[in-house]
Amino acid sequence: MTEPIIKFDKVVKRFGSHTVLDHLDFEVNPGEMVTIIGPSGSGKSTVLRILMTLEQIQDGVVTVEGEPLWHERKNGDLVPASEKHLRKMREKLGMVFQQFNLFPHMTVLRNLTEAPRQVLGLSKKDATERAEELLERVGLSDQASKFPHQLSGGQQQRVGIARALAMRPKIMLFDEPTSALDPELVGEVLKVIRQLANEHELTMLLVTHEMQFARQVSDRVCFFDKGRIEEQGPPEELFTDPKRERTREFLKAVLDPDA
Amino acid sequence: MEWTEYFAPLMRGAWVTIQLTVWSTIFGAILSFAAGIGKVSGNGFARWISVVYIEIFRGTSLLVQLFWLFFALPVAGQAIGVDLRMSPVVAGVLALSLNIGAYGAEVVRGAIQSVSHDQYEAARALNFTPRQALWRIALPQAIPEMMPTFGNLAVQNLKDTALVSLITLQDLAFRAEQLRNFTQDSTTIFTIVLFMYFGMALVLTAIMKLLERSVGRWKTARA
């Protein structure tokens, strides 16, 4: 059996008195493509944000590649992680945001080269080469010198994906990457994500409302409800034969809204 | 004395006013960034220093600051055996810079804080240090937001330079007062001076507009 690359062990996350993740246990294997679905407020995005170290946890342990994320081992004890440890752990992860969050004052090319140069210390030449290669992969080679606001939403999100990939992460986190897009632009972004999933090099975690897409590309689908995994399994199984009542209700509501 | 003869002394005064404005605006801008960034810094001491500086210089009159630096500080220095006398130019530039810097600091702080939280999250996800996030992500977006207010402050600063005539600096206001004492021709002299300040303010506004456009080029780029 392979060692999971991501492991949540009884993780608790609260915002004030509201519990978002309630002793969550969750594992992802290397190279796996896992989709997280569920109603809003079920803690789906929080899982990604905790992994990207944008949200702290209150209890439990998250490990990435066997190393605790929010903790450090010191004399056999787990102590809260230092900024240095977090920086080291962040190298393993890349994130794509719902609102793209591109840097508006930089050209597309510079959006892709800035972090590799400043954070990884790549030379300008190497960073540019890497960026051009990625732009070609997402089909935007001709847009390199434009600013984000000159692109369509779908193009911006493809830049967002390329920007995250430029850091060569092992794990990619997609936080509702198509939710802010006009319907006709969703396809071009999903196509890029599908390509990545087919390459099986990255471990991918995707939070989405695109059920058709989840069904086609995922190795596993997790249905989140009230801060826990209500049900999970291979997509065919979960979508055609859900075991839990709550899953059935949710799938019925999203797949067949006017029934 | 013919009214056309007023121009030579007034132009000499205007040149002093221009120099005072340029230097105090430049130093004021540096102080604005130092204190504005200090106020949002994670370092408690830097925050404290910035707040004390901003509040003192916003909360007291420029005229009193000027007199204090020029007349009171040397006496206080003498008491502890340090020579703190300074030339009128240095005292004038210092007072004006400290004053405009305190107002500018609030502009810098506000603009930095108006940068969307999403930008900081993206910077964190890409593993930028907080310092890199500030200098490379936040400030380049914040500076264009500051420019219209900075333009106002620069014009305000130009007009405030008139106060330095009170510590014997021979600026435009000083020259005007001198001429008036000599000729008693208040109407002509002050009308000319009014237009001279107005002309300088127009030029300054135009320069600030150009600066504003150049730092915000990315916003107006067309497809």
XYZ file of C-alpha atoms in Angstrom:
482
model
C 0.000 0.000 0.000
C 1.291 3.455 -0.879
C 1.767 6.122 1.729
C -0.837 8.915 1.307
C 0.624 12.210 0.094
C -2.031 14.179 1.998
C -3.510 13.103 5.287
C -6.015 14.891 7.530
C -6.139 13.302 10.981
C -9.134 14.414 13.088
C -8.743 17.989 11.871
C -10.916 20.644 13.461
C -11.398 24.097 11.959
C -13.608 26.711 13.554
C -14.519 30.257 12.556
C -15.593 31.728 15.885
C -18.229 29.404 17.268
C -18.977 27.908 13.848
C -17.285 24.558 13.245
C -16.302 24.191 9.594
C -14.355 20.954 9.796
C -15.429 18.545 12.481
C -12.697 15.974 13.228
C -12.133 15.387 9.533
C -10.225 12.297 8.408
C -9.203 12.446 4.778
C -6.441 10.925 2.674
C -5.172 11.432 -0.862
C -2.707 9.134 -2.606
C 0.138 10.347 -4.817
C -1.004 11.010 -8.378
C -4.641 10.752 -7.418
C -7.275 13.148 -8.782
C -9.833 13.751 -6.064
C -12.896 15.925 -6.505
C -14.703 17.404 -3.552
C -18.379 18.198 -3.956
C -20.999 19.298 -1.496
C -23.294 22.147 -0.469
C -21.789 25.589 0.209
C -20.549 25.964 3.748
C -19.727 22.264 3.968
C -15.996 22.997 4.380
C -14.893 21.992 0.863
C -12.811 25.076 0.114
C -11.506 25.145 3.671
C -9.740 21.830 3.063
C -7.787 23.422 0.201
C -7.140 26.643 2.091
C -5.729 24.724 5.050
C -3.412 22.819 2.719
C -2.236 26.064 1.096
C -1.569 27.415 4.640
C -4.101 30.201 4.166
C -6.182 28.956 7.120
C -4.926 27.594 10.415
C -6.374 24.533 12.079
C -7.534 24.343 15.680
C -7.016 20.657 16.338
C -5.735 17.490 14.705
C -2.798 17.044 12.345
C -2.428 17.560 8.593
C 0.497 15.780 6.966
C 1.858 16.318 3.462
C 4.346 13.732 2.196
C 4.564 12.334 5.705
C 5.539 15.675 7.238
C 3.182 17.621 9.486
C 2.047 20.819 7.734
C 0.906 23.057 10.559
C 3.300 21.496 13.064
C 6.964 20.754 13.412
C 8.571 17.824 15.161
C 10.730 18.988 18.038
C 12.218 16.508 20.519
C 9.506 14.028 19.637
C 6.728 16.559 20.244
C 4.571 18.359 17.696
C 4.836 22.120 18.099
C 3.123 24.808 15.964
C 4.967 25.354 12.685
C 7.373 28.244 12.226
C 7.176 30.479 9.152
C 10.315 28.741 7.875
C 8.669 25.332 8.074
C 5.537 26.654 6.352
C 7.642 28.087 3.536
C 9.326 24.735 3.022
C 5.998 22.911 2.996
C 4.364 25.430 0.637
C 6.859 24.487 -2.071
C 4.985 21.227 -2.513
C 1.652 22.917 -3.232
C 0.119 25.146 -5.863
C -3.307 26.733 -5.849
C -5.775 28.001 -8.428
C -8.318 30.484 -7.086
C -11.961 31.018 -7.905
C -11.331 34.707 -8.684
C -8.009 33.928 -10.487
C -6.112 36.418 -8.258
C -3.645 37.273 -10.994
C -1.330 40.209 -10.322
C -3.037 43.003 -12.304
C 0.060 45.199 -12.589
C 2.158 42.506 -14.279
C 1.978 41.168 -17.797
C 0.913 37.563 -18.266
C 4.547 36.549 -18.735
C 5.637 38.333 -15.594
C 2.789 36.765 -13.612
C 4.440 33.462 -14.480
C 8.086 34.425 -13.995
C 7.905 36.591 -10.857
C 7.636 33.840 -8.250
C 10.079 31.420 -9.918
C 12.628 34.230 -10.073
C 12.065 35.807 -6.667
C 11.181 32.704 -4.660
C 13.015 29.876 -6.411
C 15.879 32.073 -7.590
C 15.652 31.100 -11.268
C 17.502 33.235 -13.788
C 15.422 35.467 -16.028
C 16.189 33.220 -18.992
C 15.203 29.997 -17.233
C 12.047 31.511 -15.763
C 11.009 32.887 -19.150
C 11.636 29.556 -20.842
C 9.562 27.781 -18.212
C 6.785 30.362 -18.548
C 6.672 30.151 -22.342
C 6.462 26.391 -22.200
C 3.539 26.600 -19.783
C 1.752 29.273 -21.793
C 1.938 26.987 -24.783
C 0.473 24.158 -22.737
C -2.527 26.278 -21.734
C -2.819 27.689 -25.265
C -1.933 31.304 -24.498
C 1.462 31.778 -26.144
C 0.177 34.802 -28.045
C -1.027 36.595 -24.904
C 2.271 36.774 -23.002
C 2.688 40.546 -23.181
C -0.891 41.437 -22.229
C -2.132 42.496 -18.831
C -4.696 40.306 -17.051
C -7.556 42.787 -17.515
C -7.129 42.501 -21.278
C -7.978 38.788 -21.186
C -11.277 36.951 -20.896
C -12.098 35.177 -17.638
C -11.301 31.803 -19.146
C -7.937 33.008 -20.377
C -7.183 34.571 -17.001
C -7.903 31.330 -15.232
C -5.648 29.414 -17.620
C -2.911 31.910 -16.733
C -3.746 31.219 -13.078
C -3.179 27.503 -13.643
C 0.076 28.131 -15.509
C 1.272 30.477 -12.773
C 0.769 27.802 -10.123
C 2.445 25.156 -12.304
C 5.471 27.401 -12.841
C 6.479 26.663 -9.249
C 6.538 22.907 -10.063
C 4.345 21.787 -7.179
C 3.595 18.136 -6.455
C 0.044 18.879 -5.437
C -2.356 21.194 -7.259
C -5.379 22.626 -5.483
C -8.259 23.944 -7.586
C -10.748 26.014 -5.608
C -13.913 26.249 -7.715
C -11.829 27.257 -10.737
C -14.793 27.755 -13.059
C -17.384 29.238 -10.685
C -16.617 32.855 -11.610
C -16.680 32.200 -15.357
C -19.352 32.816 -17.951
C -20.777 29.439 -19.003
C -19.239 29.530 -22.478
C -15.741 29.943 -20.992
C -15.925 26.999 -18.576
C -14.925 24.438 -21.201
C -11.511 25.870 -22.046
C -10.478 25.812 -18.381
C -11.800 22.303 -17.778
C -9.892 21.139 -20.856
C -6.623 22.274 -19.298
C -7.442 20.592 -15.989
C -8.395 17.397 -17.819
C -5.044 17.404 -19.621
C -3.241 17.666 -16.298
C -5.334 14.886 -14.816
C -4.541 12.613 -17.751
C -0.815 13.112 -17.272
C -1.060 11.558 -13.782
C 2.075 13.332 -12.598
C 0.393 15.689 -10.196
C -1.764 14.946 -7.228
C -4.878 17.030 -7.761
C -7.610 18.208 -5.474
C -10.552 19.913 -7.114
C -13.496 21.629 -5.462
C -16.201 22.123 -8.059
C -19.871 22.277 -8.929
C -19.251 20.817 -12.401
C -20.685 17.361 -11.722
C -20.294 16.052 -15.277
C -16.645 16.980 -15.259
C -16.060 15.496 -11.802
C -17.593 12.281 -13.004
C -15.357 12.099 -16.073
C -11.944 12.967 -14.705
C -11.851 12.022 -11.011
C -10.311 8.910 -9.562
C -12.447 9.493 -6.506
C -15.265 11.823 -5.528
C -15.827 12.964 -1.939
C -19.161 14.334 -0.869
C -18.709 16.802 1.983
C -21.471 17.767 4.335
C -21.310 19.643 7.638
C -17.534 19.496 7.883
C -17.204 15.767 7.322
C -17.019 13.352 4.427
C -20.516 11.994 4.168
C -19.639 9.585 1.385
C -16.798 8.909 -1.042
C -15.960 6.520 -3.816
C -15.215 6.097 -7.519
C -17.294 8.581 -9.523
C -19.423 5.990 -11.307
C -20.416 4.460 -8.002
C -21.076 7.722 -6.178
C -23.056 9.320 -8.975
C -25.122 6.278 -10.016
C -25.560 4.467 -6.754
C -25.076 6.747 -3.736
C -25.425 4.876 -0.462
C -26.314 7.735 1.836
C -29.600 9.585 1.908
C -27.893 12.999 2.173
C -25.785 12.264 -0.947
C -28.874 11.250 -2.903
C -30.663 14.462 -1.913
C -27.721 16.626 -2.899
C -27.114 14.912 -6.240
C -30.778 15.039 -7.081
C -30.904 18.761 -6.285
C -27.861 19.650 -8.418
C -28.298 17.229 -11.312
C -32.012 17.577 -11.714
C -32.942 20.916 -10.171
C -36.484 21.246 -11.510
C -37.669 17.735 -10.817
C 9.203 102.355 -8.641
C 7.322 101.119 -11.700
C 5.165 98.009 -11.295
C 7.222 96.217 -13.973
C 10.216 96.507 -11.664
C 8.466 94.284 -9.116
C 9.158 91.210 -11.210
C 12.897 90.849 -10.644
C 12.683 90.523 -6.822
C 9.479 88.477 -7.044
C 11.077 85.988 -9.452
C 14.006 85.563 -7.070
C 11.491 84.815 -4.332
C 9.579 82.405 -6.569
C 12.779 80.466 -7.224
C 13.253 79.964 -3.463
C 9.627 78.875 -3.167
C 10.093 76.350 -5.983
C 13.226 74.893 -4.397
C 11.527 74.626 -1.012
C 8.526 72.915 -2.595
C 10.567 70.419 -4.584
C 12.832 69.379 -1.717
C 10.142 69.186 0.925
C 7.838 67.235 -1.412
C 10.609 64.712 -2.147
C 11.604 64.280 1.508
C 7.942 64.319 2.497
C 7.235 61.484 0.074
C 10.090 59.428 1.540
C 8.765 60.054 5.061
C 5.231 59.169 3.879
C 6.367 55.753 2.688
C 8.531 55.107 5.737
C 5.782 55.951 8.228
C 2.915 54.571 6.130
C 4.641 51.200 5.703
C 5.760 51.368 9.347
C 2.170 51.711 10.438
C 1.107 48.462 8.732
C 4.309 46.599 9.614
C 4.337 43.482 11.758
C 7.031 45.048 13.933
C 5.464 46.644 17.032
C 8.257 49.179 17.493
C 8.074 50.410 13.880
C 4.303 50.745 14.257
C 4.644 52.700 17.480
C 7.245 55.126 16.088
C 5.118 55.725 12.989
C 1.952 56.412 14.954
C 3.734 58.841 17.314
C 5.301 60.710 14.394
C 2.076 60.910 12.393
C -0.056 62.051 15.309
C 2.400 64.701 16.525
C 2.875 66.329 13.149
C -0.756 66.130 12.108
C -1.922 67.353 15.479
C 0.168 70.516 15.738
C 0.336 73.658 13.647
C 2.960 73.908 10.905
C 3.798 77.427 12.009
C 4.532 76.254 15.547
C 6.622 73.333 14.225
C 8.602 75.778 12.128
C 9.210 78.153 15.051
C 10.031 75.250 17.308
C 12.679 73.836 14.962
C 14.178 77.234 14.219
C 13.936 79.085 17.533
C 13.245 76.581 20.326
C 15.371 73.590 19.325
C 18.728 75.469 19.330
C 17.992 76.785 22.835
C 17.041 73.315 24.016
C 20.229 72.021 22.388
C 22.310 74.620 24.147
C 20.929 73.472 27.487
C 22.301 69.976 26.898
C 25.441 71.200 25.142
C 24.599 70.260 21.537
C 24.612 72.693 18.653
C 21.207 72.313 17.042
C 21.149 75.587 15.209
C 20.168 75.263 11.582
C 19.902 77.575 8.621
C 16.430 78.871 7.721
C 16.452 76.703 4.579
C 17.135 73.507 6.502
C 14.562 74.342 9.173
C 12.016 75.242 6.494
C 12.522 72.106 4.404
C 12.567 69.954 7.541
C 9.329 71.371 8.959
C 7.519 71.186 5.623
C 8.752 67.622 4.935
C 7.825 66.359 8.382
C 4.414 67.937 8.064
C 3.547 66.667 4.589
C 5.086 63.289 5.454
C 2.658 62.839 8.334
C -0.342 63.478 6.069
C 1.171 61.403 3.266
C 1.769 58.466 5.613
C -1.962 58.064 6.126
C -2.443 58.062 2.356
C 0.207 55.368 1.929
C -1.272 53.262 4.727
C -4.786 53.559 3.322
C -3.685 52.621 -0.187
C -1.706 49.599 1.013
C -4.677 48.392 3.022
C -6.999 48.855 0.066
C -5.103 46.209 -1.932
C -7.379 43.194 -2.029
C -6.759 40.420 0.484
C -6.872 37.976 -2.443
C -3.625 39.441 -3.726
C -1.867 38.663 -0.463
C -3.269 35.125 -0.550
C -1.999 34.596 -4.083
C 1.402 35.918 -2.980
C 1.420 33.528 -0.026
C 0.400 30.580 -2.184
C 3.360 31.350 -4.455
C 5.603 31.415 -1.385
C 6.587 35.068 -1.515
C 7.897 36.391 1.793
C 5.743 39.091 3.425
C 8.382 41.628 2.419
C 8.323 40.530 -1.233
C 4.526 40.579 -1.171
C 4.615 44.183 0.048
C 7.214 45.487 -2.405
C 6.387 43.431 -5.474
C 2.664 42.828 -5.203
C 0.986 45.343 -2.886
C 2.911 48.600 -3.388
C 2.879 48.603 -7.212
C -0.914 48.333 -7.003
C -1.222 50.821 -4.139
C 0.932 53.630 -5.576
C -1.450 54.595 -8.425
C -4.205 54.830 -5.800
C -2.120 57.286 -3.774
C -1.317 59.633 -6.628
C -4.435 61.862 -6.739
C -4.142 62.586 -3.006
C -0.393 63.066 -3.299
C -1.108 65.651 -5.994
C -3.322 67.562 -3.559
C -0.707 67.331 -0.825
C 2.020 68.664 -3.120
C -0.076 71.728 -3.996
C -0.925 72.168 -0.323
C 2.792 72.022 0.377
C 3.557 74.688 -2.214
C 1.098 77.038 -0.535
C 2.416 76.200 2.925
C 5.915 77.321 1.934
C 4.673 80.908 2.342
C 4.998 80.384 6.095
C 8.782 80.078 5.927
C 9.028 83.805 5.242
C 8.425 84.107 8.975
C 11.820 82.551 9.729
C 13.570 85.062 7.423
C 13.652 82.852 4.314
C 13.411 85.080 1.250
C 10.713 83.228 -0.631
C 7.944 84.676 -2.764
C 5.809 85.752 0.209
C 8.827 87.360 1.880
C 9.703 89.349 -1.234
C 6.122 90.484 -1.642
C 5.999 91.760 1.906
C 9.319 93.541 1.418
C 8.117 95.274 -1.740
C 4.885 96.278 -0.099
C 6.713 97.883 2.819
C 8.781 99.811 0.350
C 6.120 100.908 -2.152
C 2.812 100.617 -0.242
C 1.356 99.229 -3.516
C -0.456 96.300 -1.905
C -3.031 95.714 -4.625
C -0.633 95.304 -7.524
C 1.952 93.287 -5.611
C -0.434 90.813 -4.050
C -2.361 90.394 -7.289
C 0.853 89.495 -9.078
C 1.852 87.136 -6.241
C -1.563 85.487 -6.317
C -1.140 84.688 -9.992
C 2.421 83.489 -9.477
C 1.345 80.970 -6.818
C -1.539 79.923 -9.045
C 0.808 79.421 -12.016
C 3.201 77.322 -9.945
C 0.311 75.247 -8.631
C -0.888 74.586 -12.181
C 2.553 73.374 -13.246
C 2.847 71.201 -10.137
C -0.575 69.679 -10.755
C 0.403 68.890 -14.336
C 3.613 67.199 -13.188
C 1.716 65.108 -10.644
C -0.798 64.091 -13.321
C 2.035 62.910 -15.575
C 3.514 60.946 -12.688
C 0.110 59.459 -11.936
C -0.265 58.327 -15.509
C 3.191 56.778 -15.662
C 2.780 54.669 -12.489
C -0.668 53.501 -13.569
C 0.146 52.573 -17.159
C -0.835 48.928 -16.653
C -4.363 50.014 -15.781
C -5.016 51.702 -19.083
C -3.288 49.239 -21.412
C -5.497 48.453 -24.368
C -5.896 45.193 -26.191
